[in-house]
mmCIF file of C-alpha atoms and ligand atoms in Angstrom:
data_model
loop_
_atom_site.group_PDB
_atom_site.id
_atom_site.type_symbol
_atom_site.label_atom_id
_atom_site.label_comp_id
_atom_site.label_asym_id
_atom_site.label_seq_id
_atom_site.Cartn_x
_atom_site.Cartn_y
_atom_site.Cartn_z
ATOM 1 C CA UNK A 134 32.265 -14.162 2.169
ATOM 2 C CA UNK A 135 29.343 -15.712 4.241
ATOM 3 C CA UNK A 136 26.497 -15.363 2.048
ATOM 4 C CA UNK A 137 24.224 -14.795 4.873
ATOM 5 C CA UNK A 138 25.921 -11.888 4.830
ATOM 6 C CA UNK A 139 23.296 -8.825 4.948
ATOM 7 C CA UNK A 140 22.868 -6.679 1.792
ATOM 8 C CA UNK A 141 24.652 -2.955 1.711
ATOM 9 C CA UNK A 142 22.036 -0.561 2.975
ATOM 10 C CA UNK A 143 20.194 -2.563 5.273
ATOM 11 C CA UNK A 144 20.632 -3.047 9.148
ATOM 12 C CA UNK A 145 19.716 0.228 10.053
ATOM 13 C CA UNK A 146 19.505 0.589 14.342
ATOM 14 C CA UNK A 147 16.872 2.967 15.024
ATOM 15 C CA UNK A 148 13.506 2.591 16.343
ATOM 16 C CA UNK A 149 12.109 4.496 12.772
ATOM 17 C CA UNK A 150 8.875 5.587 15.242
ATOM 18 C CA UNK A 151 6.527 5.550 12.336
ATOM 19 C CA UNK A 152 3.166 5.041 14.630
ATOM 20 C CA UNK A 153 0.621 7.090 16.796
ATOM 21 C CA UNK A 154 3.840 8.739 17.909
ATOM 22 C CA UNK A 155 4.072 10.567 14.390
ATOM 23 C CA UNK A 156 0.678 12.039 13.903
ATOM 24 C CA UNK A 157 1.145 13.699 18.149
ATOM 25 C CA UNK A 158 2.217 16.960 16.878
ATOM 26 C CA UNK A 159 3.280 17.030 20.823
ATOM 27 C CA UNK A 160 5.402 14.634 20.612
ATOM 28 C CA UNK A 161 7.114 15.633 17.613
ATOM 29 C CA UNK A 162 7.953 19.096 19.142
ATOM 30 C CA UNK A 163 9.648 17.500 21.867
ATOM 31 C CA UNK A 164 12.057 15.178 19.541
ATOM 32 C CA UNK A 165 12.612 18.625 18.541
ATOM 33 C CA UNK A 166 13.154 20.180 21.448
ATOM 34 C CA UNK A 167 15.378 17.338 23.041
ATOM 35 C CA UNK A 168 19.223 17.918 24.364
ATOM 36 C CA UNK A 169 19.845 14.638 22.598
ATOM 37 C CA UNK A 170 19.156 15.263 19.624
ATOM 38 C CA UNK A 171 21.292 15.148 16.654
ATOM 39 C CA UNK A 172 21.314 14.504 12.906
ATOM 40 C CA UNK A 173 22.903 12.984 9.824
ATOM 41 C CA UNK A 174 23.865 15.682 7.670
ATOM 42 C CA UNK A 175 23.902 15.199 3.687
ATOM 43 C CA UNK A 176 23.986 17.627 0.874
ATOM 44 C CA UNK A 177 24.246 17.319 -2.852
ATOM 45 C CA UNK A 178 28.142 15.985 -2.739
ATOM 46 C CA UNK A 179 28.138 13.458 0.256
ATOM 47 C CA UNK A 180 27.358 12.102 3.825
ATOM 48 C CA UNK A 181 29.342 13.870 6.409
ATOM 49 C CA UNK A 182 31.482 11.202 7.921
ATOM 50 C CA UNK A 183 35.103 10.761 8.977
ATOM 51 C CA UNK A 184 37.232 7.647 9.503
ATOM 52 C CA UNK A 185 34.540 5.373 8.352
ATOM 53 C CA UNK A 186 31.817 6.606 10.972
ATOM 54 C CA UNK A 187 28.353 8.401 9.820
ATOM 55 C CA UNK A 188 28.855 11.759 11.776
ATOM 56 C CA UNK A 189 26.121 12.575 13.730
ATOM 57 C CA UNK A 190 26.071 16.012 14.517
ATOM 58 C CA UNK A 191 24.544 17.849 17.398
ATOM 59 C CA UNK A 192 22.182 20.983 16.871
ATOM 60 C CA UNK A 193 24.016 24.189 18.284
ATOM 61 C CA UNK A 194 20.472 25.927 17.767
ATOM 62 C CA UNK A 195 16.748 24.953 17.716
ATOM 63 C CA UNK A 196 16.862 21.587 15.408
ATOM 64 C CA UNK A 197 15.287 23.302 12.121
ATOM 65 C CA UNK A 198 11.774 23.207 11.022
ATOM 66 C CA UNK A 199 12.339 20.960 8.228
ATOM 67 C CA UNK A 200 14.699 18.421 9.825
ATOM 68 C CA UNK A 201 13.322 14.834 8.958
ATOM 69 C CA UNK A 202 12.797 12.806 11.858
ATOM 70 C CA UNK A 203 14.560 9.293 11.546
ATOM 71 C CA UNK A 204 13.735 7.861 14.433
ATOM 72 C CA UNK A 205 15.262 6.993 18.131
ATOM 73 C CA UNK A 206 17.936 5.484 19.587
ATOM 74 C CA UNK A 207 19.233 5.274 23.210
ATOM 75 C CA UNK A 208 20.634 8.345 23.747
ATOM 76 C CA UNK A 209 17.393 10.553 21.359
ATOM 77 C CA UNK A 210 16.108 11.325 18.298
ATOM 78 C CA UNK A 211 17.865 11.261 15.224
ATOM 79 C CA UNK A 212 17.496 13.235 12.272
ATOM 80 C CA UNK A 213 18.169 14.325 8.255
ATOM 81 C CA UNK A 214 19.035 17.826 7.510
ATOM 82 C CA UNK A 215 19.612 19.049 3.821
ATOM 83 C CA UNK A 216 22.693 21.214 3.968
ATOM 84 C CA UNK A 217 21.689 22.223 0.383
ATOM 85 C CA UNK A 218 18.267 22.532 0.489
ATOM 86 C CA UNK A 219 16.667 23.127 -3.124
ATOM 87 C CA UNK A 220 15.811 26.969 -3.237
ATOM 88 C CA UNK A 221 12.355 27.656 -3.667
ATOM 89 C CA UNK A 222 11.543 27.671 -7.680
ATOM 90 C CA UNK A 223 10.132 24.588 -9.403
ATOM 91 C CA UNK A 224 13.508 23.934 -11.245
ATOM 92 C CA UNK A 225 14.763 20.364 -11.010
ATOM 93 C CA UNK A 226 16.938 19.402 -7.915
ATOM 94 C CA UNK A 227 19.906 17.483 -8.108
ATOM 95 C CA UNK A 228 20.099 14.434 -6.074
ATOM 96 C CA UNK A 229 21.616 14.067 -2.717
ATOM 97 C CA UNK A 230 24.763 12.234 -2.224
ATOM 98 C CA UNK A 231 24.968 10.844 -5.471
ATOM 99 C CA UNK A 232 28.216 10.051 -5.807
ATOM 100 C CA UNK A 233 28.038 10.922 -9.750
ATOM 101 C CA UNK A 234 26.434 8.270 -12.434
ATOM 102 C CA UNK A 235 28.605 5.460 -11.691
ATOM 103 C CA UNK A 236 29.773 6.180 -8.467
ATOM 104 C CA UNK A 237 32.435 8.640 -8.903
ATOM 105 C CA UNK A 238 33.415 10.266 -5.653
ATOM 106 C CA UNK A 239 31.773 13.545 -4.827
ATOM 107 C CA UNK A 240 34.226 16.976 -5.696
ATOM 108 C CA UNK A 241 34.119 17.139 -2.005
ATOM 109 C CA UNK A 242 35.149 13.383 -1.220
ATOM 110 C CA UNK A 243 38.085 14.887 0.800
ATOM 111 C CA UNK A 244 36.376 17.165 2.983
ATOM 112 C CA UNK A 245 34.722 14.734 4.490
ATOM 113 C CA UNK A 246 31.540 14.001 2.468
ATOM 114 C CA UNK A 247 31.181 10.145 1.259
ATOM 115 C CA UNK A 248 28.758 9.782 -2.356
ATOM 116 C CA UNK A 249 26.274 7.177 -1.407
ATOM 117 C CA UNK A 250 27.789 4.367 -3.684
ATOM 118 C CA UNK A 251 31.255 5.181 -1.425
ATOM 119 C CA UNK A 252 29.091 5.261 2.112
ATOM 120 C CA UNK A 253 28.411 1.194 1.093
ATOM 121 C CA UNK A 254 31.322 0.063 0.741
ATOM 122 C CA UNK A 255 33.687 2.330 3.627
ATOM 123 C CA UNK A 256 30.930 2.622 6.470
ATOM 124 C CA UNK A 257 29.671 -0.350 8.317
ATOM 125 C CA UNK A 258 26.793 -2.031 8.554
ATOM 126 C CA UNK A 259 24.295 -0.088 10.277
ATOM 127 C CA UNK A 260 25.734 3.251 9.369
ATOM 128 C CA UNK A 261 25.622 3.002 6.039
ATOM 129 C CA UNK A 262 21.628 1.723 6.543
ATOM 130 C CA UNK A 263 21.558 4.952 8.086
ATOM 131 C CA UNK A 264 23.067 6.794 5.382
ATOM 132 C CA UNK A 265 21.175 5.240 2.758
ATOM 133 C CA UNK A 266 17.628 5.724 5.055
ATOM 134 C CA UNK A 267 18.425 9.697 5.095
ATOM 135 C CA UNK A 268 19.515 10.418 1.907
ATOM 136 C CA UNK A 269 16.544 7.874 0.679
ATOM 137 C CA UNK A 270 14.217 10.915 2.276
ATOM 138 C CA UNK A 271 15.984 13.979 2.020
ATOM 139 C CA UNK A 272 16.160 12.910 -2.210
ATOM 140 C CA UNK A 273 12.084 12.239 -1.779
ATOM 141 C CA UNK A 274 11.182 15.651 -0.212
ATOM 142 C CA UNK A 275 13.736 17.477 -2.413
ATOM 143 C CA UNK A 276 11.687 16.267 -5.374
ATOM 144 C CA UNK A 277 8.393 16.348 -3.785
ATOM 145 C CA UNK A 278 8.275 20.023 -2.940
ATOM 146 C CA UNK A 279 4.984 20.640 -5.007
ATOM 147 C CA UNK A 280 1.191 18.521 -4.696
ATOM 148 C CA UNK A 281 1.467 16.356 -7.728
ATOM 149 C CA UNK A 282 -2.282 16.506 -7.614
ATOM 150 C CA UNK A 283 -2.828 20.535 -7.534
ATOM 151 C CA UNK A 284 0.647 21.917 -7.960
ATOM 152 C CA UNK A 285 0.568 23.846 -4.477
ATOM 153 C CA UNK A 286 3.853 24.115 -2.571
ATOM 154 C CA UNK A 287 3.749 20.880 -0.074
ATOM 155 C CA UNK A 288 5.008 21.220 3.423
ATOM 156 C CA UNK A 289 6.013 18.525 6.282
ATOM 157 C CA UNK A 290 3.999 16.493 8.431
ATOM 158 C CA UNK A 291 4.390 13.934 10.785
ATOM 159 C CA UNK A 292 8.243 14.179 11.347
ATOM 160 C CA UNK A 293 8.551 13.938 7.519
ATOM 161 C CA UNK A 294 7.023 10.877 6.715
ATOM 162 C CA UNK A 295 4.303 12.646 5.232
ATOM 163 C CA UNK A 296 4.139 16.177 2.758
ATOM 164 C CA UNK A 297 1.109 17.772 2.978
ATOM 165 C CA UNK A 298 -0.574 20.247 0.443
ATOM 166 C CA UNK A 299 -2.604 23.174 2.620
ATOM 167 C CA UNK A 300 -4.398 24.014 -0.752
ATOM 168 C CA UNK A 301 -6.160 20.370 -1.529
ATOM 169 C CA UNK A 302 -5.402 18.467 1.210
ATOM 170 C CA UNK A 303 -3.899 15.749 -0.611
ATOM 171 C CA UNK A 304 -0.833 13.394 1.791
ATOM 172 C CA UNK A 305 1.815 12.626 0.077
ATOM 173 C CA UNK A 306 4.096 9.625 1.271
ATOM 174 C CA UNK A 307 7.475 8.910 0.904
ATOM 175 C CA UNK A 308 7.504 6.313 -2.393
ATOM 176 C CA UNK A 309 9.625 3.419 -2.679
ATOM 177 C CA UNK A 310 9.949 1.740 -6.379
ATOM 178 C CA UNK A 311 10.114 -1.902 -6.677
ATOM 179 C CA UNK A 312 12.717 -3.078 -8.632
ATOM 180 C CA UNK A 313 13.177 -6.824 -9.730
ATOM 181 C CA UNK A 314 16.636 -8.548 -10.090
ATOM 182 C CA UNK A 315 17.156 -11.831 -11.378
ATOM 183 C CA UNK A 316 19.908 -14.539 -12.465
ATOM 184 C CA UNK A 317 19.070 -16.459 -14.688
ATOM 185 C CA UNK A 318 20.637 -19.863 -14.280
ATOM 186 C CA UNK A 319 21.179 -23.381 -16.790
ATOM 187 C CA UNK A 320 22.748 -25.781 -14.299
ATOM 188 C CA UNK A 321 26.431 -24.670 -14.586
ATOM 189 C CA UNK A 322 25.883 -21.386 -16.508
ATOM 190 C CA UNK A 323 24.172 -18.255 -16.210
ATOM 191 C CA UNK A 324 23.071 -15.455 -17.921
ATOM 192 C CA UNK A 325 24.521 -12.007 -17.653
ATOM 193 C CA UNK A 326 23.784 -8.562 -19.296
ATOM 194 C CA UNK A 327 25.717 -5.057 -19.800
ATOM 195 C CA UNK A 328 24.095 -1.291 -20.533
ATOM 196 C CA UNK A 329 26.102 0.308 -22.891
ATOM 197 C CA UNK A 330 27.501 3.249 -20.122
ATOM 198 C CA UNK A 331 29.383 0.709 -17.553
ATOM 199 C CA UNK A 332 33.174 -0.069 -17.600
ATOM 200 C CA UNK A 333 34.229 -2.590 -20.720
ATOM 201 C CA UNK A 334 34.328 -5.905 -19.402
ATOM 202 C CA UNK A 335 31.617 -5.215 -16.716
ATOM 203 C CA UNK A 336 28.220 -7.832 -16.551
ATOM 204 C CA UNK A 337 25.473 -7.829 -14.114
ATOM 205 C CA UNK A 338 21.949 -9.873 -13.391
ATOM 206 C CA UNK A 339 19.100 -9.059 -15.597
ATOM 207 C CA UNK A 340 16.726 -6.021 -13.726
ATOM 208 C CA UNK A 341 13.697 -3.958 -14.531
ATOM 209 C CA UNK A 342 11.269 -1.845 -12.817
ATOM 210 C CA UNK A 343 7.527 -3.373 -11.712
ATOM 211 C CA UNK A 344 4.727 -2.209 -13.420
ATOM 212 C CA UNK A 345 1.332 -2.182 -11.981
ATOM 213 C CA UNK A 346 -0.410 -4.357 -11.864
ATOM 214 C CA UNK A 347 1.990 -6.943 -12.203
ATOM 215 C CA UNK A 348 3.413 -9.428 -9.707
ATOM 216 C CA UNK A 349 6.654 -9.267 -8.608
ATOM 217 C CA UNK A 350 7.131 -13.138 -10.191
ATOM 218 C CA UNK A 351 5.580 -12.275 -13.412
ATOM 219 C CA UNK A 352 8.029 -9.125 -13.634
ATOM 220 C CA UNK A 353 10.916 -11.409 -13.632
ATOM 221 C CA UNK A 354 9.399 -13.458 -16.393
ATOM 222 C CA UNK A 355 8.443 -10.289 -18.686
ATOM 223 C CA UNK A 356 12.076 -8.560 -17.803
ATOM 224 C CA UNK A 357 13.698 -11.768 -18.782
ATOM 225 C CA UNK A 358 11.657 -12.056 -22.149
ATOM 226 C CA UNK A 359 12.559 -8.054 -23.144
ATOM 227 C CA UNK A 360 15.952 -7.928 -22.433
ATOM 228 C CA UNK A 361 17.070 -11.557 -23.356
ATOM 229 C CA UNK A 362 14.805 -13.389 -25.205
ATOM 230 C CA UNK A 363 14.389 -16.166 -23.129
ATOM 231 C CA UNK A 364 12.037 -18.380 -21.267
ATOM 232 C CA UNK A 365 12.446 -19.428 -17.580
ATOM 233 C CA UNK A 366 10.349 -21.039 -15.132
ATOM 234 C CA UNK A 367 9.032 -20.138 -11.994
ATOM 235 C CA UNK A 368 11.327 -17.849 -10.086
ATOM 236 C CA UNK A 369 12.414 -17.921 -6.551
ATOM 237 C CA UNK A 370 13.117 -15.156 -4.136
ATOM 238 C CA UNK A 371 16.692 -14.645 -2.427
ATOM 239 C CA UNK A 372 16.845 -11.226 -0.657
ATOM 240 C CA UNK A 373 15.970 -7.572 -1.183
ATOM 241 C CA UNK A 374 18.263 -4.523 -1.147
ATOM 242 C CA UNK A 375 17.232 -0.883 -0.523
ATOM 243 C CA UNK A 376 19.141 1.374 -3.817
ATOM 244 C CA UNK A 377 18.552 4.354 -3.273
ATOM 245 C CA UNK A 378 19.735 5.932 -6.415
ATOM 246 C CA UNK A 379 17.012 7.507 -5.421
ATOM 247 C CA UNK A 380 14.294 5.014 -4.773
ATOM 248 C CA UNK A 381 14.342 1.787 -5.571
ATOM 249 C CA UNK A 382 13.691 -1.702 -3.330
ATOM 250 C CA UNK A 383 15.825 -4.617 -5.470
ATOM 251 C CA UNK A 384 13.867 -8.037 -4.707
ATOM 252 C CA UNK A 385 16.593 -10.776 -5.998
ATOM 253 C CA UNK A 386 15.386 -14.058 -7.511
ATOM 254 C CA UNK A 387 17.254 -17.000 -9.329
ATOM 255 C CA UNK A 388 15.348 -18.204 -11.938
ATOM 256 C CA UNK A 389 16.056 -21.302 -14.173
ATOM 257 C CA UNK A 390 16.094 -21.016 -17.966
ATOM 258 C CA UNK A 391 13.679 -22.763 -19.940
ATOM 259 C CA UNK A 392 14.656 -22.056 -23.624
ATOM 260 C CA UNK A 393 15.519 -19.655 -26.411
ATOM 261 C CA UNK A 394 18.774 -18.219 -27.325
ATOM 262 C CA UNK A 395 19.911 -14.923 -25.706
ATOM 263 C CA UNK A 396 19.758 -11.782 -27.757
ATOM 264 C CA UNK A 397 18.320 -8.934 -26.463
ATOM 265 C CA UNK A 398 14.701 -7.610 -28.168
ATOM 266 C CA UNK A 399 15.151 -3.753 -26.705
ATOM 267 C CA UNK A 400 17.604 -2.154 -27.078
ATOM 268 C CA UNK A 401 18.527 -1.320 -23.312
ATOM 269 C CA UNK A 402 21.275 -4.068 -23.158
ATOM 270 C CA UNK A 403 24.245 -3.720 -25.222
ATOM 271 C CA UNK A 404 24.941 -7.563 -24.492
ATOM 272 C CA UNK A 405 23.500 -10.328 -23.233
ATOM 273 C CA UNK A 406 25.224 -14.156 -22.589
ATOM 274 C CA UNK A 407 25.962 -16.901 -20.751
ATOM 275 C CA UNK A 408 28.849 -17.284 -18.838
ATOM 276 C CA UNK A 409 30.603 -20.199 -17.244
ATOM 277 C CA UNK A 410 30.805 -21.326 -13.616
ATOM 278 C CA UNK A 411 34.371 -21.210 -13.621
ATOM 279 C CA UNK A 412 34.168 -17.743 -15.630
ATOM 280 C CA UNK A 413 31.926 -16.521 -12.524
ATOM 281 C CA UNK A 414 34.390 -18.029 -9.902
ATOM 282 C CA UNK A 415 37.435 -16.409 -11.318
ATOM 283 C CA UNK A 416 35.896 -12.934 -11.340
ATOM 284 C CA UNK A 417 34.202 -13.094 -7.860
ATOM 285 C CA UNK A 418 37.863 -13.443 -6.863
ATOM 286 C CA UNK A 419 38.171 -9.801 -7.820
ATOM 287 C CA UNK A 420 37.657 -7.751 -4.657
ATOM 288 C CA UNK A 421 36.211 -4.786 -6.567
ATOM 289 C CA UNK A 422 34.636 -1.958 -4.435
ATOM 290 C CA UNK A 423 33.940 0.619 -6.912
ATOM 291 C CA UNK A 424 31.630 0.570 -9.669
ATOM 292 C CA UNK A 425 33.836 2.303 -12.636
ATOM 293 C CA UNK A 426 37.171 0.557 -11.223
ATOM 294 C CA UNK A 427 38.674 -2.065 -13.936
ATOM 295 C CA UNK A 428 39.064 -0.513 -16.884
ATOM 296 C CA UNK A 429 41.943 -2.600 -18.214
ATOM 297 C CA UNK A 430 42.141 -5.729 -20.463
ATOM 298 C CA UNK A 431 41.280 -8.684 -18.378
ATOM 299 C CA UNK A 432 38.272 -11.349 -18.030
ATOM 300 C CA UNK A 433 34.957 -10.551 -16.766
ATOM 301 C CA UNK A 434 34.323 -8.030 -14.241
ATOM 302 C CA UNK A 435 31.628 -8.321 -11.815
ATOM 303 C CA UNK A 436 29.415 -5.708 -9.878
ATOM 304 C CA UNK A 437 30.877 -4.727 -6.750
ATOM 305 C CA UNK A 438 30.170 -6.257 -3.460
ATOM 306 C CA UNK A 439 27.490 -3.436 -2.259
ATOM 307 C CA UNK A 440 24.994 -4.644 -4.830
ATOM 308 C CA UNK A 441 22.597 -7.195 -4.495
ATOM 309 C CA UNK A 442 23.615 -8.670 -7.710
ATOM 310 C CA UNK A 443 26.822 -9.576 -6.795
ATOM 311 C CA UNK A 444 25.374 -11.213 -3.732
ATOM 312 C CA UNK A 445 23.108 -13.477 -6.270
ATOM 313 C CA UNK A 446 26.394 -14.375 -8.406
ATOM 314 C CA UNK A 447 28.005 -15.703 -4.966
ATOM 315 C CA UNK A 448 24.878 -17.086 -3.491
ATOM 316 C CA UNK A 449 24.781 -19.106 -6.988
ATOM 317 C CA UNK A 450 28.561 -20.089 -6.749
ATOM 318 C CA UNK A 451 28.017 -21.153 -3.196
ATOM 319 C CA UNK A 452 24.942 -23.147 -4.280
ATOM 320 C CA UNK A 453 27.755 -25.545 -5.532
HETATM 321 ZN ZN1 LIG B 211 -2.556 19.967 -3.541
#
């Protein structure tokens, strides 16, 4: 594996248009009116794809008021339709393309719908950017169908980049929640965690959600502190990862270990240690695609190869 490998769920080819273009109510009624365009369709079990390619599917009839405008590539516009759009009462939606908790396949996995966690790992590159990029939105309006500031049914702006309340006015935009991920290394060992719901046997890098007004380097430090009980020093940043599950950016830092012996001081880790190099090297040898595959006796199992984690773990082996 070349580790300048891109992360799953980046790579996306489209020109995402979000400019002047946007706000020309014009111009967005022609993306809607052009013979080109098409859309990637996703409902609550799956991506439509088949052999390993993102369908994208042509309208047969006007492209529908509340498609979400992508963006463009060479041959038009591109778009996300809901093929189970949320009916109209305030009752919670379920997310789209899920793929169930740990990345079960959808009930429909057969009839050609992909769960997100499945689009990373079967679909290349760029189409599973793609796929991650729609369902990203389609999850965001599903859940932002009311003003969180008057409680007014929203409606859709600017190709869908925007939901706007007629009652107050208010713009709301598409939200993205930073996430920070970090390994925390002590020259040839590092330290791993496991939540209580994954597969026996399975450890990942330390991770925690931003909270404002808090840099994205002092985040690593307090996440490290909570859930380990350590100390590190300053940490430094690899790569970022869209995870959509449903909104999250993962920034990925190494960061080295300063002092303190692991034990976690909430209670959101069921266990935290080090483990050895050769440990490490011995599981990354494990081609594991699936989140909840593994359940048998054996050594350490690592995340699979969509998520930025396990991208730090061979990044760090590489390191030598
Ligand atoms: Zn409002």
């Amino acid at each position: 594996l070349a580790v300048a490998e891109p992360n799953a769920f980046t790579g996306v080819e489209l020109d995402r248009a979000d400019d002047a273009r946007r706000r020309d109510a014009e111009w967005v009624t022609a993306q809607m009116a052009h013979t080109g365009a098409r859309a990637v369709v996703a409902g609550t079990t799956g991506v439509r794809a088949s052999d390993g390619v993102l369908e994208l599917v042509h309208f047969d009839e006007p492209v529908p008021g509340d498609a979400i405008l992508l963006g463009l590539d060479g041959d038009g516009p591109v778009f996300a339709v809901d093929e189970d759009p949320p009916p109209a009462g305030p009752a919670r939606p379920p997310l789209v393309a899920s793929g169930g908790r740990r990345g079960e396949p959808p009930p429909k996995s057969a009839g050609g719908r992909l769960g997100l966690r499945e689009a990373g790992s079967v679909l290349g590159q760029a189409d599973a950017g793609l796929a991650a990029y729609a369902v990203g939105l389609l999850n965001w309006h599903r859940s932002h169908r009311f003003c969180a500031n008057c409680g007014a049914a929203t409606g859709i702006a600017e190709g869908g980049f925007i939901r706007r309340c007629a009652r107050c006015g208010a713009d709301h935009h598409p939200r993205v929640d930073p996430v920070v991920i970090m390994l925390v290394t002590d020259g040839g060992r590092v330290l791993l965690g496991r939540q209580r719901s994954w597969p026996a046997r399975r450890y990942s890098a330390l991770a925690g959600f931003v909270s404002p007004g808090e840099s994205l380097e002092e985040a690593v430090v307090r996440e490290v502190e909570e859930e380990a009980g350590v100390s590190v020093g300053a940490p430094r940043y690899v790569s970022s990862q869209p995870w959509p599950f449903p909104g999250s950016l993962m920034m990925g830092f190494t960061v080295s270990w300063t002092g303190g012996e692991p034990g976690g001081r909430d209670d959101e880790l069921q266990d935290v240690r080090w483990f050895a190099r050769e440990e490490v090297v011995a599981a990354a040898e494990v081609d594991e695609q699936r989140w909840d595959a593994g359940e048998e006796d054996g050594g350490l199992l690592l995340p699979p190869r969509l998520a930025i984690a396990r991208r730090l773990l061979e990044g760090w082996l590489g390191g030598g």
